[in-house]
Amino acid sequence: MRWLLFLSRVALICNLFFLVALSLRLWNWIGSADLQSTIIILGYVLSMLFNPLTVLTCLFVYILNRQKLAVVPGWLIVTNVVFLFLQLIFVLSLNIDEIKS
């Protein structure tokens, strides 16, 4: 189950880039367009792929065998779940803005 720990860590890193990408949406504090595009892809695209995959995999392993999930720290799972809810709120807010227009 070391692969689940690795996947959880990758999801956490992408989630941190999600926060940086959100801050770039509000303030343009990085001048380099190449760096901005890299952060946006890591933050929006990869976090939207890895985080649900990680949370669903942790849920699946929890249902099947709870002892195998002991490799992943609890704070890491909780953090990824919180970020998943933040991402869902973000996607829903984008869709609501789209409907209002």
mmCIF file of N, CA, C and O in Angstrom, residues 12-85:
data_model
loop_
_atom_site.group_PDB
_atom_site.id
_atom_site.type_symbol
_atom_site.label_atom_id
_atom_site.label_comp_id
_atom_site.label_asym_id
_atom_site.label_seq_id
_atom_site.Cartn_x
_atom_site.Cartn_y
_atom_site.Cartn_z
ATOM 1 N N LEU A 12 -1.721 15.761 -2.584
ATOM 2 C CA LEU A 12 -1.521 16.900 -1.692
ATOM 3 C C LEU A 12 -0.713 17.998 -2.371
ATOM 4 O O LEU A 12 -1.049 19.181 -2.265
ATOM 5 N N ILE A 13 0.339 17.624 -3.080
ATOM 6 C CA ILE A 13 1.152 18.618 -3.786
ATOM 7 C C ILE A 13 0.318 19.321 -4.856
ATOM 8 O O ILE A 13 0.376 20.547 -4.991
ATOM 9 N N CYS A 14 -0.468 18.564 -5.597
ATOM 10 C CA CYS A 14 -1.339 19.175 -6.603
ATOM 11 C C CYS A 14 -2.390 20.065 -5.952
ATOM 12 O O CYS A 14 -2.742 21.114 -6.502
ATOM 13 N N ASN A 15 -2.872 19.680 -4.779
ATOM 14 C CA ASN A 15 -3.846 20.508 -4.067
ATOM 15 C C ASN A 15 -3.234 21.818 -3.597
ATOM 16 O O ASN A 15 -3.899 22.860 -3.596
ATOM 17 N N LEU A 16 -1.978 21.784 -3.196
ATOM 18 C CA LEU A 16 -1.304 23.021 -2.826
ATOM 19 C C LEU A 16 -1.143 23.931 -4.041
ATOM 20 O O LEU A 16 -1.292 25.155 -3.944
ATOM 21 N N PHE A 17 -0.870 23.337 -5.184
ATOM 22 C CA PHE A 17 -0.820 24.129 -6.415
ATOM 23 C C PHE A 17 -2.208 24.657 -6.789
ATOM 24 O O PHE A 17 -2.327 25.700 -7.417
ATOM 25 N N PHE A 18 -3.249 23.950 -6.394
ATOM 26 C CA PHE A 18 -4.610 24.432 -6.594
ATOM 27 C C PHE A 18 -4.818 25.742 -5.828
ATOM 28 O O PHE A 18 -5.410 26.689 -6.359
ATOM 29 N N LEU A 19 -4.333 25.811 -4.600
ATOM 30 C CA LEU A 19 -4.437 27.052 -3.827
ATOM 31 C C LEU A 19 -3.637 28.183 -4.474
ATOM 32 O O LEU A 19 -4.099 29.323 -4.531
ATOM 33 N N VAL A 20 -2.454 27.860 -4.977
ATOM 34 C CA VAL A 20 -1.635 28.876 -5.644
ATOM 35 C C VAL A 20 -2.331 29.348 -6.921
ATOM 36 O O VAL A 20 -2.348 30.545 -7.230
ATOM 37 N N ALA A 21 -2.944 28.425 -7.659
ATOM 38 C CA ALA A 21 -3.657 28.798 -8.885
ATOM 39 C C ALA A 21 -4.869 29.668 -8.558
ATOM 40 O O ALA A 21 -5.187 30.590 -9.314
ATOM 41 N N LEU A 22 -5.542 29.384 -7.455
ATOM 42 C CA LEU A 22 -6.646 30.246 -7.035
ATOM 43 C C LEU A 22 -6.160 31.645 -6.688
ATOM 44 O O LEU A 22 -6.823 32.636 -7.017
ATOM 45 N N SER A 23 -5.010 31.725 -6.036
ATOM 46 C CA SER A 23 -4.467 33.045 -5.716
ATOM 47 C C SER A 23 -4.041 33.788 -6.977
ATOM 48 O O SER A 23 -4.147 35.017 -7.042
ATOM 49 N N LEU A 24 -3.582 33.052 -7.984
ATOM 50 C CA LEU A 24 -3.240 33.693 -9.261
ATOM 51 C C LEU A 24 -4.479 34.220 -9.967
ATOM 52 O O LEU A 24 -4.414 35.180 -10.729
ATOM 53 N N ARG A 25 -5.604 33.589 -9.720
ATOM 54 C CA ARG A 25 -6.853 34.049 -10.311
ATOM 55 C C ARG A 25 -7.265 35.394 -9.726
ATOM 56 O O ARG A 25 -7.853 36.227 -10.409
ATOM 57 N N LEU A 26 -6.941 35.604 -8.455
ATOM 58 C CA LEU A 26 -7.299 36.854 -7.788
ATOM 59 C C LEU A 26 -6.261 37.945 -8.004
ATOM 60 O O LEU A 26 -6.605 39.099 -8.265
ATOM 61 N N TRP A 27 -4.983 37.595 -7.845
ATOM 62 C CA TRP A 27 -3.900 38.554 -8.000
ATOM 63 C C TRP A 27 -2.856 37.972 -8.936
ATOM 64 O O TRP A 27 -2.450 36.839 -8.785
ATOM 65 N N ASN A 28 -2.385 38.789 -9.841
ATOM 66 C CA ASN A 28 -1.341 38.352 -10.766
ATOM 67 C C ASN A 28 0.015 38.689 -10.141
ATOM 68 O O ASN A 28 0.616 39.706 -10.445
ATOM 69 N N TRP A 29 0.499 37.835 -9.270
ATOM 70 C CA TRP A 29 1.722 38.116 -8.546
ATOM 71 C C TRP A 29 2.939 37.412 -9.122
ATOM 72 O O TRP A 29 4.048 37.576 -8.617
ATOM 73 N N ILE A 30 2.751 36.639 -10.193
ATOM 74 C CA ILE A 30 3.879 36.021 -10.895
ATOM 75 C C ILE A 30 3.922 36.609 -12.295
ATOM 76 O O ILE A 30 2.948 36.561 -13.027
ATOM 77 N N GLY A 31 5.053 37.156 -12.644
ATOM 78 C CA GLY A 31 5.161 37.820 -13.931
ATOM 79 C C GLY A 31 5.359 36.879 -15.112
ATOM 80 O O GLY A 31 4.947 37.179 -16.224
ATOM 81 N N SER A 32 5.954 35.758 -14.883
ATOM 82 C CA SER A 32 6.280 34.839 -15.968
ATOM 83 C C SER A 32 5.041 34.053 -16.410
ATOM 84 O O SER A 32 4.402 33.361 -15.614
ATOM 85 N N ALA A 33 4.725 34.149 -17.686
ATOM 86 C CA ALA A 33 3.555 33.442 -18.211
ATOM 87 C C ALA A 33 3.778 31.933 -18.241
ATOM 88 O O ALA A 33 2.833 31.160 -18.051
ATOM 89 N N ASP A 34 5.020 31.512 -18.476
ATOM 90 C CA ASP A 34 5.319 30.077 -18.481
ATOM 91 C C ASP A 34 5.107 29.460 -17.101
ATOM 92 O O ASP A 34 4.533 28.381 -16.973
ATOM 93 N N LEU A 35 5.567 30.150 -16.079
ATOM 94 C CA LEU A 35 5.395 29.664 -14.713
ATOM 95 C C LEU A 35 3.915 29.662 -14.319
ATOM 96 O O LEU A 35 3.431 28.729 -13.674
ATOM 97 N N GLN A 36 3.191 30.686 -14.735
ATOM 98 C CA GLN A 36 1.752 30.736 -14.458
ATOM 99 C C GLN A 36 1.021 29.575 -15.094
ATOM 100 O O GLN A 36 0.170 28.942 -14.461
ATOM 101 N N SER A 37 1.340 29.275 -16.329
ATOM 102 C CA SER A 37 0.650 28.176 -17.009
ATOM 103 C C SER A 37 0.977 26.826 -16.374
ATOM 104 O O SER A 37 0.107 25.962 -16.264
ATOM 105 N N THR A 38 2.208 26.658 -15.922
ATOM 106 C CA THR A 38 2.578 25.417 -15.243
ATOM 107 C C THR A 38 1.816 25.272 -13.932
ATOM 108 O O THR A 38 1.287 24.193 -13.624
ATOM 109 N N ILE A 39 1.726 26.346 -13.166
ATOM 110 C CA ILE A 39 0.995 26.315 -11.898
ATOM 111 C C ILE A 39 -0.477 26.062 -12.138
ATOM 112 O O ILE A 39 -1.117 25.287 -11.409
ATOM 113 N N ILE A 40 -1.046 26.666 -13.153
ATOM 114 C CA ILE A 40 -2.469 26.485 -13.447
ATOM 115 C C ILE A 40 -2.755 25.045 -13.865
ATOM 116 O O ILE A 40 -3.743 24.440 -13.439
ATOM 117 N N ILE A 41 -1.890 24.467 -14.678
ATOM 118 C CA ILE A 41 -2.106 23.073 -15.087
ATOM 119 C C ILE A 41 -1.961 22.130 -13.896
ATOM 120 O O ILE A 41 -2.785 21.233 -13.706
ATOM 121 N N LEU A 42 -0.933 22.344 -13.072
ATOM 122 C CA LEU A 42 -0.781 21.502 -11.879
ATOM 123 C C LEU A 42 -1.936 21.713 -10.908
ATOM 124 O O LEU A 42 -2.426 20.764 -10.299
ATOM 125 N N GLY A 43 -2.367 22.948 -10.760
ATOM 126 C CA GLY A 43 -3.394 23.261 -9.780
ATOM 127 C C GLY A 43 -4.787 22.867 -10.188
ATOM 128 O O GLY A 43 -5.518 22.253 -9.409
ATOM 129 N N TYR A 44 -5.171 23.214 -11.382
ATOM 130 C CA TYR A 44 -6.551 22.947 -11.801
ATOM 131 C C TYR A 44 -6.711 21.561 -12.419
ATOM 132 O O TYR A 44 -7.595 20.809 -12.040
ATOM 133 N N VAL A 45 -5.872 21.231 -13.357
ATOM 134 C CA VAL A 45 -6.072 19.994 -14.116
ATOM 135 C C VAL A 45 -5.644 18.766 -13.313
ATOM 136 O O VAL A 45 -6.442 17.846 -13.097
ATOM 137 N N LEU A 46 -4.397 18.745 -12.871
ATOM 138 C CA LEU A 46 -3.905 17.542 -12.198
ATOM 139 C C LEU A 46 -4.541 17.335 -10.825
ATOM 140 O O LEU A 46 -4.764 16.199 -10.420
ATOM 141 N N SER A 47 -4.843 18.421 -10.121
ATOM 142 C CA SER A 47 -5.504 18.221 -8.824
ATOM 143 C C SER A 47 -6.928 17.714 -9.006
ATOM 144 O O SER A 47 -7.416 16.938 -8.179
ATOM 145 N N MET A 48 -7.588 18.112 -10.097
ATOM 146 C CA MET A 48 -8.934 17.603 -10.366
ATOM 147 C C MET A 48 -8.913 16.137 -10.813
ATOM 148 O O MET A 48 -9.922 15.456 -10.733
ATOM 149 N N LEU A 49 -7.765 15.674 -11.265
ATOM 150 C CA LEU A 49 -7.633 14.254 -11.628
ATOM 151 C C LEU A 49 -7.174 13.398 -10.452
ATOM 152 O O LEU A 49 -7.771 12.360 -10.157
ATOM 153 N N PHE A 50 -6.105 13.834 -9.790
ATOM 154 C CA PHE A 50 -5.513 13.015 -8.743
ATOM 155 C C PHE A 50 -6.325 12.999 -7.451
ATOM 156 O O PHE A 50 -6.398 11.972 -6.783
ATOM 157 N N ASN A 51 -6.899 14.124 -7.065
ATOM 158 C CA ASN A 51 -7.562 14.175 -5.769
ATOM 159 C C ASN A 51 -8.806 13.287 -5.696
ATOM 160 O O ASN A 51 -8.932 12.511 -4.748
ATOM 161 N N PRO A 52 -9.732 13.351 -6.650
ATOM 162 C CA PRO A 52 -10.858 12.412 -6.562
ATOM 163 C C PRO A 52 -10.415 10.955 -6.656
ATOM 164 O O PRO A 52 -10.963 10.095 -5.957
ATOM 165 N N LEU A 53 -9.421 10.685 -7.491
ATOM 166 C CA LEU A 53 -8.894 9.331 -7.595
ATOM 167 C C LEU A 53 -8.337 8.859 -6.256
ATOM 168 O O LEU A 53 -8.596 7.733 -5.822
ATOM 169 N N THR A 54 -7.608 9.726 -5.587
ATOM 170 C CA THR A 54 -7.016 9.381 -4.296
ATOM 171 C C THR A 54 -8.086 9.159 -3.235
ATOM 172 O O THR A 54 -8.042 8.173 -2.494
ATOM 173 N N VAL A 55 -9.050 10.059 -3.154
ATOM 174 C CA VAL A 55 -10.090 9.945 -2.128
ATOM 175 C C VAL A 55 -10.951 8.707 -2.370
ATOM 176 O O VAL A 55 -11.269 7.969 -1.428
ATOM 177 N N LEU A 56 -11.306 8.451 -3.616
ATOM 178 C CA LEU A 56 -12.100 7.259 -3.906
ATOM 179 C C LEU A 56 -11.317 5.976 -3.647
ATOM 180 O O LEU A 56 -11.878 4.992 -3.158
ATOM 181 N N THR A 57 -10.023 5.980 -3.947
ATOM 182 C CA THR A 57 -9.199 4.811 -3.669
ATOM 183 C C THR A 57 -9.074 4.578 -2.167
ATOM 184 O O THR A 57 -9.170 3.438 -1.701
ATOM 185 N N CYS A 58 -8.883 5.646 -1.412
ATOM 186 C CA CYS A 58 -8.820 5.505 0.057
ATOM 187 C C CYS A 58 -10.141 4.988 0.606
ATOM 188 O O CYS A 58 -10.155 4.144 1.506
ATOM 189 N N LEU A 59 -11.245 5.470 0.070
ATOM 190 C CA LEU A 59 -12.554 4.989 0.511
ATOM 191 C C LEU A 59 -12.733 3.514 0.178
ATOM 192 O O LEU A 59 -13.213 2.730 1.002
ATOM 193 N N PHE A 60 -12.314 3.125 -1.005
ATOM 194 C CA PHE A 60 -12.415 1.729 -1.436
ATOM 195 C C PHE A 60 -11.563 0.817 -0.555
ATOM 196 O O PHE A 60 -12.013 -0.245 -0.129
ATOM 197 N N VAL A 61 -10.326 1.243 -0.256
ATOM 198 C CA VAL A 61 -9.449 0.449 0.601
ATOM 199 C C VAL A 61 -9.997 0.409 2.025
ATOM 200 O O VAL A 61 -9.923 -0.620 2.695
ATOM 201 N N TYR A 62 -10.590 1.515 2.480
ATOM 202 C CA TYR A 62 -11.189 1.549 3.814
ATOM 203 C C TYR A 62 -12.334 0.549 3.928
ATOM 204 O O TYR A 62 -12.481 -0.125 4.948
ATOM 205 N N ILE A 63 -13.131 0.448 2.877
ATOM 206 C CA ILE A 63 -14.254 -0.488 2.899
ATOM 207 C C ILE A 63 -13.757 -1.933 2.866
ATOM 208 O O ILE A 63 -14.277 -2.791 3.580
ATOM 209 N N LEU A 64 -12.745 -2.204 2.049
ATOM 210 C CA LEU A 64 -12.259 -3.577 1.913
ATOM 211 C C LEU A 64 -11.401 -4.036 3.086
ATOM 212 O O LEU A 64 -11.630 -5.117 3.638
ATOM 213 N N ASN A 65 -10.401 -3.248 3.427
ATOM 214 C CA ASN A 65 -9.474 -3.668 4.475
ATOM 215 C C ASN A 65 -8.899 -2.433 5.151
ATOM 216 O O ASN A 65 -7.998 -1.786 4.620
ATOM 217 N N ARG A 66 -9.394 -2.123 6.329
ATOM 218 C CA ARG A 66 -8.996 -0.911 7.036
ATOM 219 C C ARG A 66 -7.534 -0.928 7.465
ATOM 220 O O ARG A 66 -6.901 0.111 7.558
ATOM 221 N N GLN A 67 -6.988 -2.087 7.725
ATOM 222 C CA GLN A 67 -5.614 -2.151 8.211
ATOM 223 C C GLN A 67 -4.597 -1.779 7.135
ATOM 224 O O GLN A 67 -3.527 -1.265 7.446
ATOM 225 N N LYS A 68 -4.926 -1.981 5.888
ATOM 226 C CA LYS A 68 -4.012 -1.589 4.812
ATOM 227 C C LYS A 68 -3.962 -0.074 4.650
ATOM 228 O O LYS A 68 -2.989 0.461 4.141
ATOM 229 N N LEU A 69 -4.996 0.594 5.097
ATOM 230 C CA LEU A 69 -5.044 2.056 4.991
ATOM 231 C C LEU A 69 -4.194 2.722 6.063
ATOM 232 O O LEU A 69 -3.956 3.922 5.999
ATOM 233 N N ALA A 70 -3.702 1.963 7.024
ATOM 234 C CA ALA A 70 -2.902 2.516 8.117
ATOM 235 C C ALA A 70 -1.579 3.098 7.632
ATOM 236 O O ALA A 70 -0.939 3.864 8.349
ATOM 237 N N VAL A 71 -1.168 2.776 6.413
ATOM 238 C CA VAL A 71 0.076 3.315 5.859
ATOM 239 C C VAL A 71 -0.054 4.815 5.624
ATOM 240 O O VAL A 71 0.898 5.568 5.817
ATOM 241 N N VAL A 72 -1.235 5.263 5.246
ATOM 242 C CA VAL A 72 -1.466 6.674 4.947
ATOM 243 C C VAL A 72 -1.884 7.380 6.237
ATOM 244 O O VAL A 72 -2.828 6.951 6.906
ATOM 245 N N PRO A 73 -1.195 8.484 6.593
ATOM 246 C CA PRO A 73 -1.582 9.209 7.810
ATOM 247 C C PRO A 73 -2.991 9.793 7.698
ATOM 248 O O PRO A 73 -3.433 10.185 6.610
ATOM 249 N N GLY A 74 -3.662 9.853 8.815
ATOM 250 C CA GLY A 74 -5.033 10.352 8.833
ATOM 251 C C GLY A 74 -5.143 11.806 8.407
ATOM 252 O O GLY A 74 -6.085 12.192 7.718
ATOM 253 N N TRP A 75 -4.161 12.631 8.799
ATOM 254 C CA TRP A 75 -4.222 14.040 8.430
ATOM 255 C C TRP A 75 -4.131 14.222 6.919
ATOM 256 O O TRP A 75 -4.724 15.146 6.367
ATOM 257 N N LEU A 76 -3.417 13.320 6.247
ATOM 258 C CA LEU A 76 -3.273 13.415 4.798
ATOM 259 C C LEU A 76 -4.589 13.086 4.102
ATOM 260 O O LEU A 76 -4.988 13.766 3.143
ATOM 261 N N ILE A 77 -5.277 12.093 4.603
ATOM 262 C CA ILE A 77 -6.578 11.724 4.032
ATOM 263 C C ILE A 77 -7.585 12.840 4.260
ATOM 264 O O ILE A 77 -8.318 13.237 3.340
ATOM 265 N N VAL A 78 -7.618 13.374 5.491
ATOM 266 C CA VAL A 78 -8.569 14.451 5.812
ATOM 267 C C VAL A 78 -8.277 15.685 4.975
ATOM 268 O O VAL A 78 -9.200 16.332 4.451
ATOM 269 N N THR A 79 -7.009 16.019 4.805
ATOM 270 C CA THR A 79 -6.638 17.178 3.992
ATOM 271 C C THR A 79 -7.073 17.006 2.548
ATOM 272 O O THR A 79 -7.614 17.940 1.932
ATOM 273 N N ASN A 80 -6.883 15.825 1.990
ATOM 274 C CA ASN A 80 -7.308 15.585 0.611
ATOM 275 C C ASN A 80 -8.827 15.640 0.471
ATOM 276 O O ASN A 80 -9.339 16.126 -0.539
ATOM 277 N N VAL A 81 -9.545 15.168 1.483
ATOM 278 C CA VAL A 81 -11.011 15.242 1.434
ATOM 279 C C VAL A 81 -11.476 16.695 1.506
ATOM 280 O O VAL A 81 -12.383 17.101 0.773
ATOM 281 N N VAL A 82 -10.843 17.490 2.358
ATOM 282 C CA VAL A 82 -11.199 18.915 2.457
ATOM 283 C C VAL A 82 -10.935 19.613 1.132
ATOM 284 O O VAL A 82 -11.760 20.405 0.642
ATOM 285 N N PHE A 83 -9.797 19.318 0.514
ATOM 286 C CA PHE A 83 -9.496 19.908 -0.784
ATOM 287 C C PHE A 83 -10.490 19.449 -1.852
ATOM 288 O O PHE A 83 -10.822 20.213 -2.755
ATOM 289 N N LEU A 84 -10.963 18.227 -1.752
ATOM 290 C CA LEU A 84 -11.958 17.744 -2.707
ATOM 291 C C LEU A 84 -13.240 18.563 -2.596
ATOM 292 O O LEU A 84 -13.836 18.953 -3.607
ATOM 293 N N PHE A 85 -13.668 18.857 -1.370
ATOM 294 C CA PHE A 85 -14.848 19.694 -1.192
ATOM 295 C C PHE A 85 -14.611 21.116 -1.714
ATOM 296 O O PHE A 85 -15.493 21.711 -2.342
#
